[in-house]
């Protein structure tokens, strides 16, 4: 996910087993003398709505879904809190965040003017030239979701005819106004074979990078039979290895293919929290892959929740026990006993149950 911990070293590109990769990250952190905790999150994934105009077969948040979303007043109060805590970066997401356009663009302006690095993820449907020009003033980087190189593939995965044309148009409009644009592709059994063509399309669009990873098994991806097969993943990973090895011949578009569980593995070992999520109804989540929350911004401030235990949430015995079971993204539903993000309610983690001795030195 955009801004989600560049700690997940792209150059460590083995795919079969990421235990060695995560161990290298942990040892790197230890050499740097990692702290007991941070004074604030370094980044936030902020879902400002769960409303969405598309019906993606894999939607990780099972959007569109309707919750008691935070009011505009509450959103701006949270933005104030983020600025006061000096959070480095925020990714505004959803649902489709442009469905709250007026609030969305004001939030982007508000955060950017307070020195917060702001990014966003969008399906591109509502992007106009006017929107792109406004966003270029405040947004550091935008990720467009493109799940196929042509409309037959993309629109099947995204569930609405015409979504491919809108996504491509949005990428071109953002490029036209000088923004850094990334393409994000969610892999399913319907589009994974098209990935080399998505690479070609991304090159044609002139984007900064192409981001993908093994499919999160959450939300609608858990409910639907959309996961790629092991053989499909094997062919994809062979393609990416060859692409990286022959980049001079195949072009210089970076393909960011990262184990989506590496953050879980690392955080469970180091104990402190780096990034968090804010749901559309105000819950503070510890990881977009796991169905746990530790507080709600309707009941406390971000700083209060952080100091109460969120800053060391990964020392919580329940969270740590589950995290240490996870080796691959496919393990998440089993590790959480089928309690999956976007499918059932979030489980509360009581900060009073955090055990400080779980921290490893």
Coordinates of N, CA and C in Angstrom, one line a residue, residues 33-224:
X33 N 19.7 0.4 16.4 CA 19.3 0.7 17.8 C 17.9 1.1 17.9
X34 N 17.0 0.2 17.5 CA 15.5 0.6 17.4 C 15.0 0.9 18.8
X35 N 14.0 1.8 18.8 CA 13.5 2.3 20.1 C 12.5 1.4 20.7
X36 N 12.1 1.7 22.0 CA 11.0 1.0 22.7 C 9.7 1.3 22.0
X37 N 9.5 2.5 21.5 CA 8.3 3.0 20.8 C 8.6 4.3 20.1
X38 N 7.7 4.7 19.2 CA 7.8 5.9 18.5 C 6.9 6.9 19.2
X39 N 7.1 8.2 19.1 CA 6.3 9.2 19.7 C 5.0 9.5 18.9
X40 N 4.9 9.0 17.7 CA 3.8 9.1 16.8 C 3.9 8.1 15.7
X41 N 2.8 7.8 15.1 CA 2.9 6.9 13.9 C 3.7 7.6 12.8
X42 N 4.4 6.9 12.0 CA 5.1 7.5 10.9 C 4.2 7.7 9.7
X43 N 3.2 6.8 9.6 CA 2.2 7.0 8.5 C 0.9 6.5 8.9
X44 N -0.2 6.9 8.1 CA -1.5 6.5 8.4 C -2.2 6.2 7.1
X45 N -2.9 5.1 7.1 CA -3.8 4.7 6.0 C -5.2 5.1 6.4
X46 N -5.8 6.1 5.8 CA -7.0 6.7 6.3 C -8.2 6.5 5.3
X47 N -9.1 5.6 5.7 CA -10.2 5.4 4.9 C -11.3 6.4 5.2
X48 N -11.5 7.4 4.4 CA -12.5 8.4 4.8 C -13.9 8.1 4.4
X49 N -14.1 7.0 3.7 CA -15.4 6.5 3.3 C -15.3 5.0 2.9
X50 N -16.4 4.3 3.1 CA -16.5 2.9 2.6 C -17.5 2.9 1.4
X51 N -18.0 4.0 1.0 CA -18.9 4.1 -0.2 C -18.0 3.9 -1.4
X52 N -18.5 3.2 -2.4 CA -17.7 3.0 -3.7 C -18.7 2.8 -4.8
X53 N -18.3 3.3 -6.0 CA -19.1 3.1 -7.2 C -18.8 1.8 -7.9
X54 N -17.7 1.1 -7.5 CA -17.4 -0.1 -8.2 C -17.7 -1.3 -7.3
X55 N -17.6 -2.5 -7.9 CA -18.0 -3.7 -7.2 C -16.9 -4.8 -7.4
X56 N -15.6 -4.4 -7.0 CA -14.5 -5.3 -7.3 C -14.7 -6.7 -6.6
X57 N -14.3 -7.7 -7.4 CA -14.6 -9.1 -6.9 C -13.7 -9.4 -5.7
X58 N -12.6 -8.7 -5.5 CA -11.7 -9.0 -4.4 C -11.7 -8.0 -3.3
X59 N -12.5 -6.9 -3.3 CA -12.4 -5.8 -2.5 C -12.0 -6.1 -1.1
X60 N -10.9 -5.6 -0.7 CA -10.3 -5.9 0.6 C -11.1 -5.4 1.8
X61 N -11.8 -4.3 1.6 CA -12.7 -3.8 2.6 C -14.2 -4.1 2.4
X62 N -14.4 -5.0 1.4 CA -15.8 -5.4 1.1 C -16.7 -4.2 0.8
X63 N -16.1 -3.2 0.2 CA -16.9 -2.0 -0.2 C -17.7 -2.2 -1.5
X64 N -18.8 -1.6 -1.7 CA -19.3 -0.6 -0.8 C -20.0 -1.2 0.4
X65 N -19.8 -0.6 1.6 CA -20.5 -1.0 2.8 C -20.8 0.2 3.6
X66 N -21.8 0.2 4.4 CA -22.3 1.4 5.0 C -22.2 1.3 6.5
X67 N -21.4 2.2 7.0 CA -21.1 2.3 8.5 C -21.5 3.7 8.9
X68 N -21.4 4.0 10.2 CA -21.7 5.3 10.7 C -20.4 6.1 10.5
X69 N -20.2 6.7 9.3 CA -19.0 7.4 9.0 C -18.8 8.6 9.8
X70 N -17.6 9.0 10.0 CA -17.2 10.2 10.7 C -17.7 11.4 10.0
X71 N -18.2 12.4 10.8 CA -18.7 13.6 10.2 C -17.5 14.5 9.6
X72 N -17.8 15.4 8.8 CA -16.8 16.3 8.3 C -16.0 17.0 9.4
X73 N -16.8 17.5 10.4 CA -16.2 18.1 11.6 C -15.2 17.2 12.3
X74 N -15.5 15.9 12.4 CA -14.7 15.0 13.1 C -13.4 14.7 12.3
X75 N -13.6 14.7 11.0 CA -12.4 14.4 10.1 C -11.4 15.6 10.2
X76 N -11.9 16.8 10.3 CA -10.9 17.9 10.4 C -10.3 18.0 11.7
X77 N -11.0 17.6 12.8 CA -10.4 17.5 14.1 C -9.3 16.5 14.1
X78 N -9.5 15.3 13.5 CA -8.5 14.3 13.4 C -7.3 14.8 12.6
X79 N -7.5 15.6 11.5 CA -6.4 16.1 10.8 C -5.6 17.1 11.6
X80 N -6.2 17.8 12.5 CA -5.5 18.7 13.5 C -4.6 17.8 14.4
X81 N -5.2 16.7 14.8 CA -4.4 15.8 15.7 C -3.2 15.2 15.0
X82 N -3.4 14.8 13.7 CA -2.3 14.3 12.9 C -1.2 15.3 12.8
X83 N -1.6 16.5 12.5 CA -0.6 17.6 12.3 C 0.2 17.8 13.6
X84 N -0.6 17.9 14.8 CA 0.1 18.1 16.1 C 1.1 17.0 16.4
X85 N 0.7 15.8 16.1 CA 1.6 14.7 16.4 C 2.8 14.6 15.4
X86 N 2.7 15.4 14.3 CA 3.8 15.4 13.3 C 3.9 14.0 12.6
X87 N 2.8 13.4 12.3 CA 2.8 12.2 11.5 C 3.4 12.6 10.1
X88 N 4.3 11.7 9.6 CA 5.0 12.0 8.4 C 4.2 11.9 7.2
X89 N 3.4 10.9 7.0 CA 2.6 10.7 5.8 C 1.3 10.1 6.0
X90 N 0.3 10.5 5.2 CA -1.0 10.0 5.2 C -1.5 9.6 3.8
X91 N -2.1 8.5 3.7 CA -2.7 8.0 2.5 C -4.2 8.1 2.6
X92 N -4.9 8.9 1.9 CA -6.3 9.1 1.9 C -6.9 8.0 1.0
X93 N -7.8 7.2 1.5 CA -8.3 6.1 0.7 C -9.7 5.8 1.1
X94 N -10.2 4.6 0.7 CA -11.6 4.3 0.9 C -11.8 2.8 0.8
X95 N -13.0 2.4 0.3 CA -13.9 3.0 -0.6 C -13.3 3.8 -1.7
X96 N -14.1 4.6 -2.3 CA -13.6 5.6 -3.3 C -13.6 7.0 -2.6
X97 N -12.4 7.5 -2.3 CA -12.4 8.8 -1.5 C -13.0 10.0 -2.2
X98 N -13.0 9.9 -3.6 CA -13.6 11.1 -4.3 C -15.1 11.2 -4.1
X99 N -15.7 10.2 -3.6 CA -17.2 10.3 -3.3 C -17.4 11.3 -2.2
X100 N -16.4 11.7 -1.4 CA -16.5 12.8 -0.5 C -15.6 13.9 -1.0
X101 N -15.7 14.3 -2.2 CA -14.7 15.1 -2.9 C -14.5 16.4 -2.1
X102 N -15.5 17.2 -1.8 CA -15.3 18.5 -1.2 C -14.5 18.3 0.1
X103 N -14.9 17.4 1.0 CA -14.2 17.1 2.2 C -12.8 16.6 1.9
X104 N -12.7 15.7 1.0 CA -11.5 15.1 0.6 C -10.4 16.1 0.2
X105 N -10.8 17.0 -0.7 CA -9.8 18.0 -1.2 C -9.4 19.0 -0.1
X106 N -10.4 19.3 0.7 CA -10.1 20.2 1.9 C -9.2 19.6 2.9
X107 N -9.4 18.3 3.1 CA -8.5 17.5 4.0 C -7.1 17.5 3.4
X108 N -7.0 17.2 2.1 CA -5.6 17.1 1.5 C -4.9 18.4 1.7
X109 N -5.6 19.5 1.4 CA -5.1 20.9 1.6 C -4.6 21.1 3.0
X110 N -5.5 20.8 3.9 CA -5.3 21.0 5.4 C -4.1 20.3 5.8
X111 N -3.9 19.0 5.5 CA -2.8 18.2 5.9 C -1.5 18.7 5.2
X112 N -1.5 19.0 3.9 CA -0.4 19.4 3.2 C 0.2 20.7 3.7
X113 N -0.7 21.6 4.0 CA -0.3 22.9 4.5 C 0.3 22.8 5.9
X114 N 0.0 21.8 6.6 CA 0.6 21.5 7.9 C 1.9 20.7 7.8
X115 N 2.4 20.4 6.6 CA 3.6 19.8 6.4 C 3.6 18.2 6.4
X116 N 2.3 17.7 6.3 CA 2.2 16.3 6.2 C 2.2 15.8 4.7
X117 N 3.0 14.8 4.5 CA 3.1 14.3 3.1 C 1.8 13.5 2.8
X118 N 1.1 13.8 1.7 CA -0.2 13.2 1.5 C -0.2 12.5 0.2
X119 N -0.7 11.2 0.2 CA -0.9 10.4 -1.0 C -2.3 10.0 -1.0
X120 N -2.7 9.3 -2.1 CA -4.0 8.8 -2.2 C -4.1 7.6 -3.2
X121 N -5.2 6.9 -3.0 CA -5.5 5.8 -3.9 C -6.9 6.0 -4.4
X122 N -7.1 5.8 -5.7 CA -8.4 6.1 -6.3 C -8.6 5.1 -7.5
X123 N -9.9 4.8 -7.8 CA -10.2 4.0 -9.0 C -10.2 4.8 -10.2
X124 N -10.1 6.1 -10.1 CA -10.0 7.0 -11.2 C -11.3 7.5 -11.9
X125 N -12.5 6.9 -11.4 CA -13.7 7.1 -12.1 C -14.1 8.6 -12.2
X126 N -13.9 9.3 -11.1 CA -14.4 10.6 -11.0 C -13.4 11.7 -11.3
X127 N -12.2 11.3 -11.7 CA -11.1 12.3 -12.0 C -11.4 13.1 -13.2
X128 N -11.4 14.4 -13.1 CA -11.5 15.3 -14.2 C -10.2 16.1 -14.3
X129 N -10.1 16.9 -15.3 CA -8.9 17.7 -15.4 C -8.9 18.7 -14.3
X130 N -10.0 19.3 -13.9 CA -10.1 20.2 -12.8 C -9.7 19.5 -11.5
X131 N -10.2 18.3 -11.3 CA -9.8 17.6 -10.1 C -8.3 17.3 -10.1
X132 N -7.7 16.9 -11.2 CA -6.3 16.6 -11.2 C -5.5 17.9 -10.9
X133 N -5.9 19.0 -11.4 CA -5.1 20.3 -11.2 C -5.2 20.7 -9.7
X134 N -6.4 20.5 -9.1 CA -6.5 20.8 -7.7 C -5.6 19.8 -6.8
X135 N -5.7 18.5 -7.2 CA -4.9 17.5 -6.4 C -3.4 17.8 -6.5
X136 N -3.0 18.2 -7.7 CA -1.6 18.5 -7.9 C -1.0 19.5 -6.9
X137 N -1.8 20.3 -6.3 CA -1.4 21.3 -5.4 C -1.0 20.7 -4.0
X138 N -1.6 19.6 -3.7 CA -1.5 19.1 -2.3 C -1.0 17.6 -2.2
X139 N -1.3 16.8 -3.2 CA -1.0 15.4 -3.2 C 0.4 15.1 -3.7
X140 N 1.2 14.4 -2.9 CA 2.5 14.1 -3.3 C 2.6 13.0 -4.3
X141 N 1.7 12.0 -4.2 CA 1.7 10.8 -5.0 C 0.3 10.2 -5.1
X142 N 0.0 9.7 -6.3 CA -1.4 9.1 -6.4 C -1.2 7.7 -7.0
X143 N -2.0 6.8 -6.5 CA -2.0 5.4 -7.0 C -3.3 5.2 -7.7
X144 N -3.3 4.8 -9.0 CA -4.5 4.5 -9.7 C -4.6 2.9 -9.8
X145 N -5.7 2.4 -9.5 CA -6.0 1.0 -9.5 C -6.3 0.5 -10.9
X146 N -5.4 -0.2 -11.5 CA -5.6 -0.8 -12.9 C -5.4 -2.3 -12.8
X147 N -6.5 -3.0 -13.1 CA -6.5 -4.5 -12.9 C -6.6 -5.3 -14.2
X148 N -6.2 -4.6 -15.3 CA -6.2 -5.3 -16.6 C -5.7 -4.4 -17.6
X149 N -5.1 -4.9 -18.7 CA -4.5 -4.1 -19.7 C -5.6 -3.7 -20.8
X150 N -6.8 -4.2 -20.6 CA -7.9 -3.9 -21.6 C -9.2 -4.0 -20.8
X151 N -10.2 -3.4 -21.4 CA -11.5 -3.3 -20.6 C -12.1 -4.6 -20.3
X152 N -12.0 -5.6 -21.1 CA -12.6 -6.9 -20.8 C -12.1 -7.5 -19.5
X153 N -10.8 -7.3 -19.3 CA -10.2 -7.9 -18.1 C -10.5 -7.0 -16.9
X154 N -10.1 -5.7 -17.0 CA -10.2 -4.8 -15.9 C -11.7 -4.7 -15.4
X155 N -12.6 -4.5 -16.4 CA -14.0 -4.3 -16.0 C -14.6 -5.5 -15.4
X156 N -14.1 -6.7 -15.7 CA -14.6 -7.9 -15.1 C -14.2 -8.0 -13.6
X157 N -13.0 -7.6 -13.4 CA -12.5 -7.7 -12.0 C -13.1 -6.6 -11.2
X158 N -13.3 -5.4 -11.8 CA -13.8 -4.2 -11.0 C -15.4 -4.2 -11.0
X159 N -16.0 -5.0 -11.8 CA -17.5 -5.1 -11.6 C -18.3 -4.1 -12.3
X160 N -17.8 -3.1 -13.0 CA -18.6 -2.1 -13.6 C -18.0 -1.7 -15.0
X161 N -18.9 -1.8 -16.0 CA -18.4 -1.5 -17.4 C -18.0 0.0 -17.4
X162 N -16.9 0.2 -18.2 CA -16.4 1.6 -18.3 C -15.3 2.0 -17.4
X163 N -15.1 1.1 -16.4 CA -14.1 1.5 -15.3 C -12.7 1.5 -15.9
X164 N -12.4 0.7 -16.9 CA -11.0 0.7 -17.4 C -10.7 2.1 -18.1
X165 N -11.6 2.5 -18.9 CA -11.4 3.8 -19.6 C -11.2 4.9 -18.7
X166 N -12.0 4.9 -17.6 CA -11.9 6.0 -16.6 C -10.6 5.9 -15.9
X167 N -10.1 4.7 -15.5 CA -8.8 4.6 -14.8 C -7.7 5.1 -15.7
X168 N -7.6 4.7 -17.0 CA -6.6 5.1 -17.9 C -6.6 6.6 -18.1
X169 N -7.8 7.2 -18.3 CA -8.0 8.6 -18.4 C -7.4 9.3 -17.2
X170 N -7.7 8.8 -16.0 CA -7.3 9.5 -14.8 C -5.7 9.5 -14.7
X171 N -5.1 8.4 -15.1 CA -3.6 8.3 -15.1 C -3.1 9.3 -16.0
X172 N -3.7 9.5 -17.2 CA -3.2 10.5 -18.1 C -3.4 11.9 -17.6
X173 N -4.5 12.2 -17.0 CA -4.8 13.5 -16.5 C -3.8 13.9 -15.4
X174 N -3.5 12.9 -14.5 CA -2.6 13.2 -13.4 C -1.2 13.4 -13.9
X175 N -0.8 12.6 -14.9 CA 0.5 12.8 -15.6 C 0.6 14.2 -16.2
X176 N -0.5 14.6 -16.8 CA -0.5 15.9 -17.6 C -0.3 17.1 -16.7
X177 N -0.7 17.0 -15.4 CA -0.5 18.1 -14.5 C 0.8 17.9 -13.6
X178 N 1.6 16.9 -14.0 CA 2.9 16.8 -13.4 C 3.0 16.0 -12.1
X179 N 2.0 15.2 -11.8 CA 2.0 14.4 -10.6 C 2.7 13.1 -10.8
X180 N 3.3 12.6 -9.6 CA 3.9 11.2 -9.6 C 2.7 10.3 -9.6
X181 N 2.7 9.3 -10.5 CA 1.6 8.4 -10.6 C 2.1 7.0 -10.5
X182 N 1.5 6.2 -9.6 CA 1.8 4.7 -9.6 C 0.6 4.0 -10.0
X183 N 0.8 2.8 -10.6 CA -0.3 1.9 -10.9 C -0.3 0.8 -9.9
X184 N -1.5 0.5 -9.3 CA -1.6 -0.6 -8.4 C -2.5 -1.7 -9.0
X185 N -2.0 -2.9 -9.0 CA -2.8 -4.0 -9.5 C -3.0 -5.1 -8.5
X186 N -4.3 -5.4 -8.3 CA -4.6 -6.5 -7.3 C -4.8 -7.8 -8.1
X187 N -4.0 -8.8 -7.8 CA -3.9 -10.0 -8.6 C -5.1 -11.0 -8.2
X188 N -5.8 -11.4 -9.2 CA -6.8 -12.5 -9.0 C -6.6 -13.5 -10.1
X189 N -7.3 -14.6 -10.0 CA -7.1 -15.6 -11.1 C -7.7 -15.2 -12.4
X190 N -8.4 -14.1 -12.4 CA -9.0 -13.6 -13.7 C -8.0 -12.6 -14.4
X191 N -7.1 -12.0 -13.7 CA -6.2 -11.0 -14.4 C -4.7 -11.3 -14.3
X192 N -4.3 -12.3 -13.5 CA -2.9 -12.5 -13.3 C -2.1 -12.8 -14.5
X193 N -2.8 -13.6 -15.5 CA -2.1 -13.9 -16.7 C -1.9 -12.7 -17.6
X194 N -2.7 -11.6 -17.3 CA -2.6 -10.4 -18.1 C -1.5 -9.5 -17.6
X195 N -0.8 -9.9 -16.5 CA 0.1 -8.9 -15.9 C 1.2 -8.4 -16.8
X196 N 1.8 -9.2 -17.7 CA 2.8 -8.7 -18.6 C 2.3 -7.5 -19.5
X197 N 1.0 -7.7 -19.8 CA 0.4 -6.6 -20.6 C 0.1 -5.4 -19.8
X198 N -0.2 -5.6 -18.5 CA -0.4 -4.4 -17.6 C 0.9 -3.7 -17.4
X199 N 2.1 -4.4 -17.4 CA 3.4 -3.8 -17.4 C 3.6 -2.9 -18.6
X200 N 3.2 -3.5 -19.8 CA 3.3 -2.7 -21.1 C 2.5 -1.5 -21.0
X201 N 1.2 -1.6 -20.5 CA 0.3 -0.4 -20.4 C 0.9 0.6 -19.5
X202 N 1.5 0.2 -18.4 CA 2.0 1.1 -17.4 C 3.2 1.9 -18.0
X203 N 4.0 1.2 -18.8 CA 5.1 1.9 -19.5 C 4.6 2.9 -20.4
X204 N 3.5 2.6 -21.2 CA 2.9 3.5 -22.1 C 2.3 4.7 -21.4
X205 N 1.8 4.5 -20.3 CA 1.2 5.6 -19.5 C 2.3 6.5 -18.8
X206 N 3.5 6.0 -18.8 CA 4.6 6.7 -18.2 C 4.6 6.9 -16.7
X207 N 4.1 5.9 -16.0 CA 3.9 6.0 -14.6 C 5.2 5.8 -13.9
X208 N 5.3 6.1 -12.6 CA 6.5 6.0 -11.8 C 6.9 4.6 -11.5
X209 N 5.8 3.8 -11.1 CA 6.1 2.4 -10.7 C 4.8 1.6 -10.9
X210 N 4.9 0.3 -10.9 CA 3.8 -0.6 -10.9 C 3.9 -1.5 -9.6
X211 N 2.9 -1.4 -8.8 CA 2.8 -2.1 -7.5 C 1.9 -3.3 -7.5
X212 N 2.3 -4.4 -7.0 CA 1.4 -5.5 -6.9 C 2.0 -6.5 -5.8
X213 N 1.2 -7.4 -5.4 CA 1.6 -8.4 -4.4 C 0.6 -9.5 -4.4
X214 N 0.9 -10.6 -3.7 CA -0.1 -11.7 -3.5 C -1.3 -11.1 -2.9
X215 N -2.5 -11.7 -3.3 CA -3.7 -11.1 -2.9 C -4.0 -11.3 -1.4
X216 N -4.4 -10.1 -0.8 CA -4.8 -10.2 0.6 C -6.1 -11.0 0.7
X217 N -6.2 -12.0 1.6 CA -7.4 -12.8 1.7 C -8.3 -12.2 2.8
X218 N -8.9 -11.1 2.4 CA -9.8 -10.4 3.3 C -10.9 -9.8 2.5
X219 N -12.0 -9.3 3.2 CA -13.1 -8.7 2.5 C -13.7 -9.7 1.5
X220 N -14.0 -9.2 0.3 CA -14.6 -10.0 -0.7 C -13.7 -11.0 -1.3
X221 N -12.4 -10.8 -1.2 CA -11.4 -11.8 -1.6 C -11.6 -13.1 -0.8
X222 N -12.0 -13.0 0.5 CA -12.2 -14.1 1.3 C -13.5 -14.8 0.9
X223 N -14.5 -14.0 0.6 CA -15.8 -14.6 0.3 C -15.9 -15.2 -1.1
X224 N -15.2 -14.7 -2.0 CA -15.2 -15.1 -3.4 C -14.1 -16.0 -3.8

